[in-house]
XYZ file of C-alpha atoms in Angstrom:
435
model
C 33.964 -25.906 3.313
C 32.273 -22.928 5.019
C 33.596 -20.564 2.337
C 31.457 -22.409 -0.217
C 28.307 -22.547 1.890
C 25.518 -19.947 1.582
C 22.541 -19.260 3.808
C 19.514 -19.869 1.631
C 17.354 -17.318 3.509
C 19.938 -14.604 2.851
C 20.701 -15.652 -0.704
C 17.055 -15.665 -1.831
C 15.679 -12.198 -2.433
C 12.035 -11.672 -3.422
C 10.787 -8.546 -5.155
C 7.347 -7.310 -6.096
C 8.024 -5.386 -9.292
C 5.825 -2.503 -10.431
C 5.810 -0.529 -13.634
C 8.077 2.486 -13.954
C 5.175 4.937 -13.549
C 3.857 3.191 -10.467
C 7.306 2.934 -8.859
C 7.936 6.663 -9.312
C 5.017 7.448 -6.979
C 6.512 5.448 -4.090
C 7.326 7.000 -0.773
C 10.908 6.564 0.418
C 10.006 3.822 2.903
C 7.995 1.757 0.409
C 10.471 -1.054 -0.113
C 9.299 -4.130 -1.974
C 12.467 -6.279 -1.870
C 12.498 -8.800 0.981
C 13.863 -12.136 2.176
C 12.009 -15.316 3.210
C 11.579 -16.441 6.785
C 11.991 -20.115 5.837
C 13.518 -21.985 2.962
C 13.745 -25.507 4.452
C 10.737 -26.791 2.470
C 12.737 -26.021 -0.678
C 16.423 -26.317 0.202
C 16.405 -28.693 3.164
C 16.337 -28.480 6.941
C 19.665 -26.701 7.365
C 18.668 -24.045 4.801
C 22.187 -24.078 3.318
C 23.411 -24.195 -0.272
C 26.836 -25.562 -1.124
C 29.176 -24.852 -3.952
C 28.954 -21.098 -4.407
C 30.503 -17.850 -3.228
C 28.531 -14.598 -3.403
C 25.352 -16.487 -4.241
C 22.252 -14.371 -5.064
C 18.894 -15.928 -5.991
C 16.835 -13.153 -7.612
C 13.170 -14.150 -7.691
C 10.855 -11.388 -8.869
C 7.120 -11.169 -9.263
C 5.000 -8.866 -11.359
C 3.163 -7.145 -8.487
C -0.287 -7.907 -9.875
C -0.330 -11.237 -11.665
C 2.736 -12.606 -9.841
C 4.338 -13.791 -13.104
C 7.875 -14.664 -12.117
C 11.453 -13.934 -13.158
C 14.378 -16.024 -11.850
C 18.052 -15.316 -12.085
C 20.943 -16.989 -10.225
C 24.147 -15.021 -9.715
C 27.408 -15.803 -7.940
C 31.032 -14.692 -7.861
C 32.565 -18.215 -7.805
C 31.323 -21.779 -8.279
C 33.025 -25.095 -7.547
C 33.901 -27.225 -10.570
C 32.620 -30.451 -9.034
C 29.034 -30.878 -10.228
C 28.325 -33.838 -7.926
C 28.546 -31.777 -4.710
C 27.285 -28.422 -5.950
C 23.620 -27.757 -5.249
C 21.453 -27.166 -8.309
C 19.960 -23.930 -6.994
C 17.656 -23.203 -9.930
C 16.742 -26.800 -10.570
C 15.575 -27.282 -6.992
C 13.622 -24.012 -6.856
C 12.016 -24.589 -10.256
C 10.130 -27.580 -8.816
C 8.206 -25.194 -6.576
C 7.178 -22.550 -9.108
C 5.227 -22.896 -12.351
C 7.204 -23.496 -15.546
C 7.535 -20.702 -18.082
C 9.033 -18.120 -15.720
C 11.086 -15.330 -17.314
C 14.885 -15.575 -17.441
C 15.395 -12.529 -19.646
C 15.275 -9.416 -17.436
C 14.321 -6.973 -20.210
C 11.478 -9.150 -21.409
C 10.222 -9.497 -17.871
C 10.307 -5.721 -17.276
C 8.462 -5.148 -20.538
C 5.815 -7.633 -19.355
C 5.493 -5.770 -16.052
C 4.679 -2.534 -17.895
C 1.880 -4.273 -19.753
C 0.673 -6.239 -16.746
C 0.263 -3.056 -14.704
C -2.716 -1.936 -16.745
C -4.127 -5.277 -17.884
C -4.192 -7.252 -14.666
C -7.391 -7.179 -12.600
C -8.199 -9.229 -9.502
C -9.994 -12.513 -10.074
C -13.198 -13.363 -8.226
C -15.810 -11.347 -6.335
C -15.050 -8.173 -4.389
C -16.143 -8.766 -0.764
C -14.385 -6.055 1.255
C -12.529 -2.773 0.823
C -10.900 -0.175 3.037
C -8.684 2.878 2.756
C -5.288 3.685 4.184
C -3.122 6.820 3.891
C -0.228 6.502 1.457
C 2.984 5.893 3.351
C 4.210 9.370 2.512
C 1.147 10.680 4.358
C 1.476 8.238 7.258
C 4.017 9.170 9.893
C 4.084 6.052 11.995
C 4.198 2.411 10.948
C 1.194 0.382 12.057
C -0.909 3.408 13.121
C -3.129 3.756 10.063
C -6.142 2.041 11.518
C -9.363 3.580 12.765
C -8.684 7.146 11.629
C -7.965 5.938 8.118
C -11.490 4.553 7.714
C -12.865 8.035 6.979
C -10.356 8.777 4.243
C -11.707 9.699 0.873
C -10.598 6.904 -1.575
C -10.329 9.522 -4.310
C -7.693 11.568 -2.487
C -4.175 11.456 -3.839
C -2.727 10.715 -0.394
C -4.962 7.655 0.201
C -4.733 4.111 -1.024
C -7.620 1.655 -1.429
C -7.280 -2.053 -0.542
C -9.705 -4.669 -1.839
C -10.323 -8.307 -0.913
C -11.655 -10.750 -3.482
C -13.239 -14.190 -2.956
C -12.370 -16.922 -5.458
C -12.568 -20.695 -5.933
C -11.001 -23.178 -8.319
C -13.936 -22.458 -10.607
C -12.975 -18.803 -10.923
C -11.512 -18.430 -14.413
C -7.706 -18.208 -14.311
C -7.455 -18.487 -10.537
C -5.842 -21.943 -10.416
C -2.940 -20.610 -12.496
C -2.664 -17.496 -10.280
C -2.655 -19.665 -7.145
C 0.247 -21.727 -8.442
C 2.283 -18.532 -8.549
C 1.250 -17.222 -5.109
C 1.438 -20.456 -3.128
C 5.232 -20.327 -2.743
C 4.677 -17.614 -0.118
C 3.087 -20.262 2.105
C 6.361 -22.226 2.128
C 8.459 -19.134 2.680
C 6.470 -17.528 5.512
C 4.374 -20.166 7.310
C 6.233 -22.668 9.486
C 5.323 -26.202 8.391
C 3.323 -24.720 5.488
C 2.695 -26.914 2.472
C 0.981 -26.796 -0.899
C -2.687 -27.741 -0.975
C -4.183 -30.398 -3.249
C -5.747 -28.920 -6.376
C -7.833 -32.077 -6.775
C -9.859 -31.116 -3.694
C -12.507 -28.960 -5.293
C -13.935 -27.392 -2.168
C -11.123 -24.906 -1.463
C -12.041 -21.206 -1.276
C -9.725 -18.195 -1.185
C -9.705 -14.566 -0.206
C -6.972 -12.484 -1.860
C -6.060 -8.952 -0.785
C -4.808 -6.317 -3.228
C -3.567 -2.770 -3.009
C -5.374 -0.620 -5.548
C -3.471 2.501 -6.682
C -4.868 5.162 -8.949
C -2.283 6.657 -11.275
C -1.695 10.386 -10.903
C -1.435 11.050 -14.631
C -4.059 10.657 -17.334
C -5.840 8.305 -17.957
C -5.716 7.780 -14.152
C -6.006 4.012 -14.489
C -6.117 1.858 -11.330
C -3.385 -0.699 -10.869
C -3.577 -3.716 -8.521
C -0.772 -5.127 -6.417
C -0.770 -8.390 -4.422
C -0.704 -8.020 -0.613
C -1.556 -11.495 0.722
C -4.172 -14.160 0.826
C -5.933 -16.847 2.843
C -7.178 -20.315 1.947
C -10.384 -21.695 3.408
C -11.864 -25.192 3.473
C -15.500 -26.059 4.283
C -16.284 -29.174 6.319
C -19.634 -30.836 6.901
C -21.374 -29.540 10.007
C -24.352 -31.534 11.337
C -27.114 -31.496 10.268
C -27.207 -29.354 7.129
C -24.462 -26.736 7.287
C -20.702 -26.379 6.894
C -17.891 -25.335 9.178
C -15.446 -23.022 7.435
C -11.858 -23.638 8.459
C -9.243 -20.941 7.845
C -6.265 -22.998 6.738
C -3.517 -20.683 5.457
C -3.019 -16.948 5.971
C -0.127 -14.807 4.749
C 0.563 -11.115 4.414
C 3.805 -10.304 2.561
C 6.545 -8.468 4.560
C 6.185 -5.069 2.839
C 2.618 -4.875 4.118
C 3.045 -6.346 7.570
C 2.460 -4.378 10.808
C 0.113 -1.954 8.999
C -3.230 -3.498 9.890
C -3.716 -5.435 6.624
C -3.790 -8.806 8.374
C -6.667 -7.583 10.530
C -8.528 -6.329 7.475
C -8.073 -9.629 5.636
C -9.343 -11.489 8.701
C -12.337 -9.159 8.961
C -13.114 -9.743 5.275
C -13.138 -13.514 5.896
C -15.272 -13.195 9.033
C -17.831 -10.894 7.353
C -17.973 -13.287 4.396
C -18.672 -16.133 6.841
C -21.501 -14.138 8.425
C -23.039 -13.462 5.013
C -23.241 -17.144 4.101
C -26.387 -18.792 5.595
C -24.944 -22.284 4.999
C -21.840 -21.646 7.176
C -22.287 -22.447 10.857
C -18.968 -21.160 12.192
C -15.448 -20.068 11.361
C -12.561 -22.125 12.791
C -8.741 -22.110 12.499
C -6.296 -24.853 11.570
C -3.343 -25.002 14.004
C -2.764 -21.252 14.176
C 0.571 -19.697 15.052
C 0.697 -17.616 18.216
C 0.910 -14.328 16.295
C -2.196 -15.198 14.315
C -4.084 -16.235 17.473
C -3.338 -12.754 18.861
C -4.593 -11.173 15.637
C -7.844 -13.160 15.813
C -8.302 -12.375 19.532
C -7.820 -8.640 18.988
C -10.287 -8.471 16.117
C -12.885 -10.735 17.724
C -12.768 -8.700 20.934
C -13.163 -5.401 19.080
C -16.102 -6.882 17.194
C -17.843 -7.917 20.431
C -17.088 -4.619 22.148
C -18.657 -2.744 19.264
C -21.784 -4.945 19.245
C -24.083 -2.788 21.320
C -26.900 -5.325 21.728
C -24.494 -8.042 22.853
C -22.767 -5.774 25.357
C -26.020 -4.363 26.741
C -27.510 -7.787 27.218
C -24.266 -9.036 28.689
C -23.476 -6.259 31.114
C -26.482 -3.933 31.269
C -27.329 -0.790 29.318
C -24.749 1.364 31.159
C -21.868 -0.952 30.215
C -21.637 0.395 26.657
C -20.465 3.853 25.708
C -21.369 5.671 22.522
C -17.709 5.532 21.485
C -17.895 2.020 20.151
C -18.649 -0.292 23.012
C -16.063 0.270 25.735
C -17.060 -1.550 28.883
C -17.216 0.507 32.057
C -16.476 -0.790 35.537
C -12.974 -2.154 35.161
C -11.082 -2.621 38.364
C -11.642 -1.411 41.927
C -14.972 0.257 42.668
C -16.062 -0.284 39.101
C -13.836 2.453 37.711
C -12.098 1.958 34.359
C -9.078 4.160 35.021
C -9.669 5.859 31.691
C -12.741 7.900 32.518
C -15.211 4.993 32.644
C -18.272 5.580 34.840
C -19.039 3.564 37.950
C -21.481 0.768 37.163
C -23.901 -0.049 39.894
C -26.629 -1.836 37.872
C -27.368 -5.516 38.279
C -25.208 -7.947 36.333
C -26.450 -8.902 32.903
C -26.419 -12.254 31.178
C -22.632 -12.315 30.986
C -22.293 -12.740 34.737
C -20.155 -14.165 36.167
C -21.517 -16.759 36.182
C -22.615 -16.541 32.546
C -26.025 -17.593 31.355
C -25.121 -20.611 29.243
C -28.214 -20.575 27.040
C -27.714 -16.889 26.292
C -24.067 -17.497 25.424
C -24.916 -20.351 23.069
C -27.518 -18.273 21.266
C -24.998 -15.505 20.633
C -22.240 -17.928 19.734
C -24.439 -19.436 17.016
C -25.499 -16.008 15.724
C -21.912 -14.746 15.579
C -20.579 -18.007 14.081
C -17.620 -18.231 16.430
C -16.224 -21.637 17.387
C -17.010 -22.789 20.937
C -13.605 -22.612 22.601
C -12.803 -19.248 21.014
C -16.135 -17.729 22.008
C -15.832 -18.787 25.613
C -12.274 -17.455 25.778
C -13.584 -14.092 24.477
C -16.345 -14.079 27.087
C -13.768 -14.745 29.784
C -11.639 -11.847 28.528
C -14.633 -9.482 28.559
C -15.529 -10.580 32.095
C -11.963 -9.933 33.209
C -12.025 -6.508 31.557
C -14.984 -5.544 33.821
C -14.106 -7.622 36.899
C -13.910 -5.708 40.165
C -11.043 -7.279 42.096
C -12.556 -6.048 45.384
C -15.711 -8.100 44.795
C -14.845 -11.497 46.288
C -18.043 -13.163 45.053
C -17.480 -12.018 41.498
C -13.800 -13.095 41.608
C -14.819 -16.535 42.836
C -17.559 -16.910 40.219
C -15.149 -15.906 37.508
C -12.439 -18.302 38.677
C -14.895 -21.180 38.793
C -16.243 -20.412 35.315
C -12.771 -20.302 33.747
C -11.551 -23.387 35.608
C -14.639 -25.378 34.575
C -13.846 -24.726 30.926
C -10.171 -25.504 31.393
C -11.001 -28.747 33.181
C -13.315 -29.895 30.372
C -10.764 -28.938 27.721
C -7.891 -30.741 29.437
C -9.922 -33.552 31.021
C -7.926 -36.481 29.615
C -4.669 -35.152 31.016
C -6.042 -33.909 34.361
C -7.984 -37.109 35.019
C -4.727 -39.028 35.190
C -3.421 -36.929 38.128
C -4.034 -37.305 41.833
C -6.585 -34.844 43.219
C -4.050 -32.566 44.942
C -1.797 -32.440 41.875
C -4.860 -31.929 39.624
C -6.039 -28.943 41.631
C -2.554 -27.485 41.672
C -2.154 -27.882 37.920
C -5.605 -26.373 37.265
C -4.773 -23.342 39.391
C -1.422 -22.917 37.647
C -3.165 -23.053 34.241
C -5.841 -20.612 35.391
C -3.262 -18.049 36.529
C -1.358 -18.405 33.233
C -4.543 -17.969 31.221
C -5.600 -14.935 33.232
C -2.204 -13.333 32.738
C -2.426 -13.938 28.993
C -5.912 -12.444 28.890
C -4.562 -9.297 30.504
C -1.829 -9.128 27.853
C -4.395 -9.408 25.040
C -6.823 -6.914 26.627
C -3.993 -4.387 26.841
C -3.862 -4.445 23.032
C -7.486 -3.483 22.559
C -8.380 -1.315 25.562
């Protein structure tokens, strides 16, 4: 039986297809064929397909419009139709009808699509990265790339667009992109098109052709779906629901840029009170923590009010006074000024004012404050250590009250200390990523 069983994750290959001219400009490591992480939403929990040998499921997308081509290949197939999985029939229920099955017609469409497709919606964010041929190390094209000239041949522009169901043509585009939610987000599912409030931010790579007429072509990178909820008394709470960056673009800082686009969009909307997340995966929580921390560290007014004027350097907000005797270990100056509003203990009214201004959800904001305090905490200052421990434990107790209240006092204190130590250790891990 095993000889006729195929792993669906290995059998399904996804490809973002570009026109011939655009493909010729690729660097050697720009590979756009990839496999899914999950197929159980489509092919069942065991992610197996029965009845074939040498099974290949070739699902291609025009890199801009995501128009699809599907072809099923195999070396052998069982004769019994009752036990053989209908590979195409099952998959076709999850993609829009009308996909290409003729390869040549699909490739001809890609050539046309390259110059006719343009992103739908409103441009809300853009940034520049070096082309991979000009970038020597994966994942390192971050801060230094921000000064790149978008017009240079060795740089690539990325643009984020905001859209809704009311954006002309977007509902059809979304039906083609939503399969990536099933394939890359655990427990991901399709959203209900009948719910009119959904908003989206879609990220594209914009490449300028090197030959006349030097037209720009757009290529899908990833997207996020957002849903606004009522927030008393007259505002909304924006919930980030789904977030995916396709494998060819992962580990290159694009997830952070998409998150920043969403956050800046939230700040620009007076009717939005705060940005929240829906059941985030651990990797995405880390991404959010890193970007939120960098944002706070670069906010000079916040840092000066929080830690005093000498706590912020001109290099973008690095906090001095980390560790013994207030020394950072990386050239930070000794801080001897009085503590600012951040404490510990923190001034609660001051924190709430900044939390509202920055539109960060309560639990997340207080976690960030605790990380910043730990970054500056002098372990030789017993009073500061105690104040910090009490502040963190107070939040943890409130957050876990229903569970802790059921325990005896001694066990409750033990569990609270255990949680505190675990949280503090995790904060150190996250801070190591940004400091």
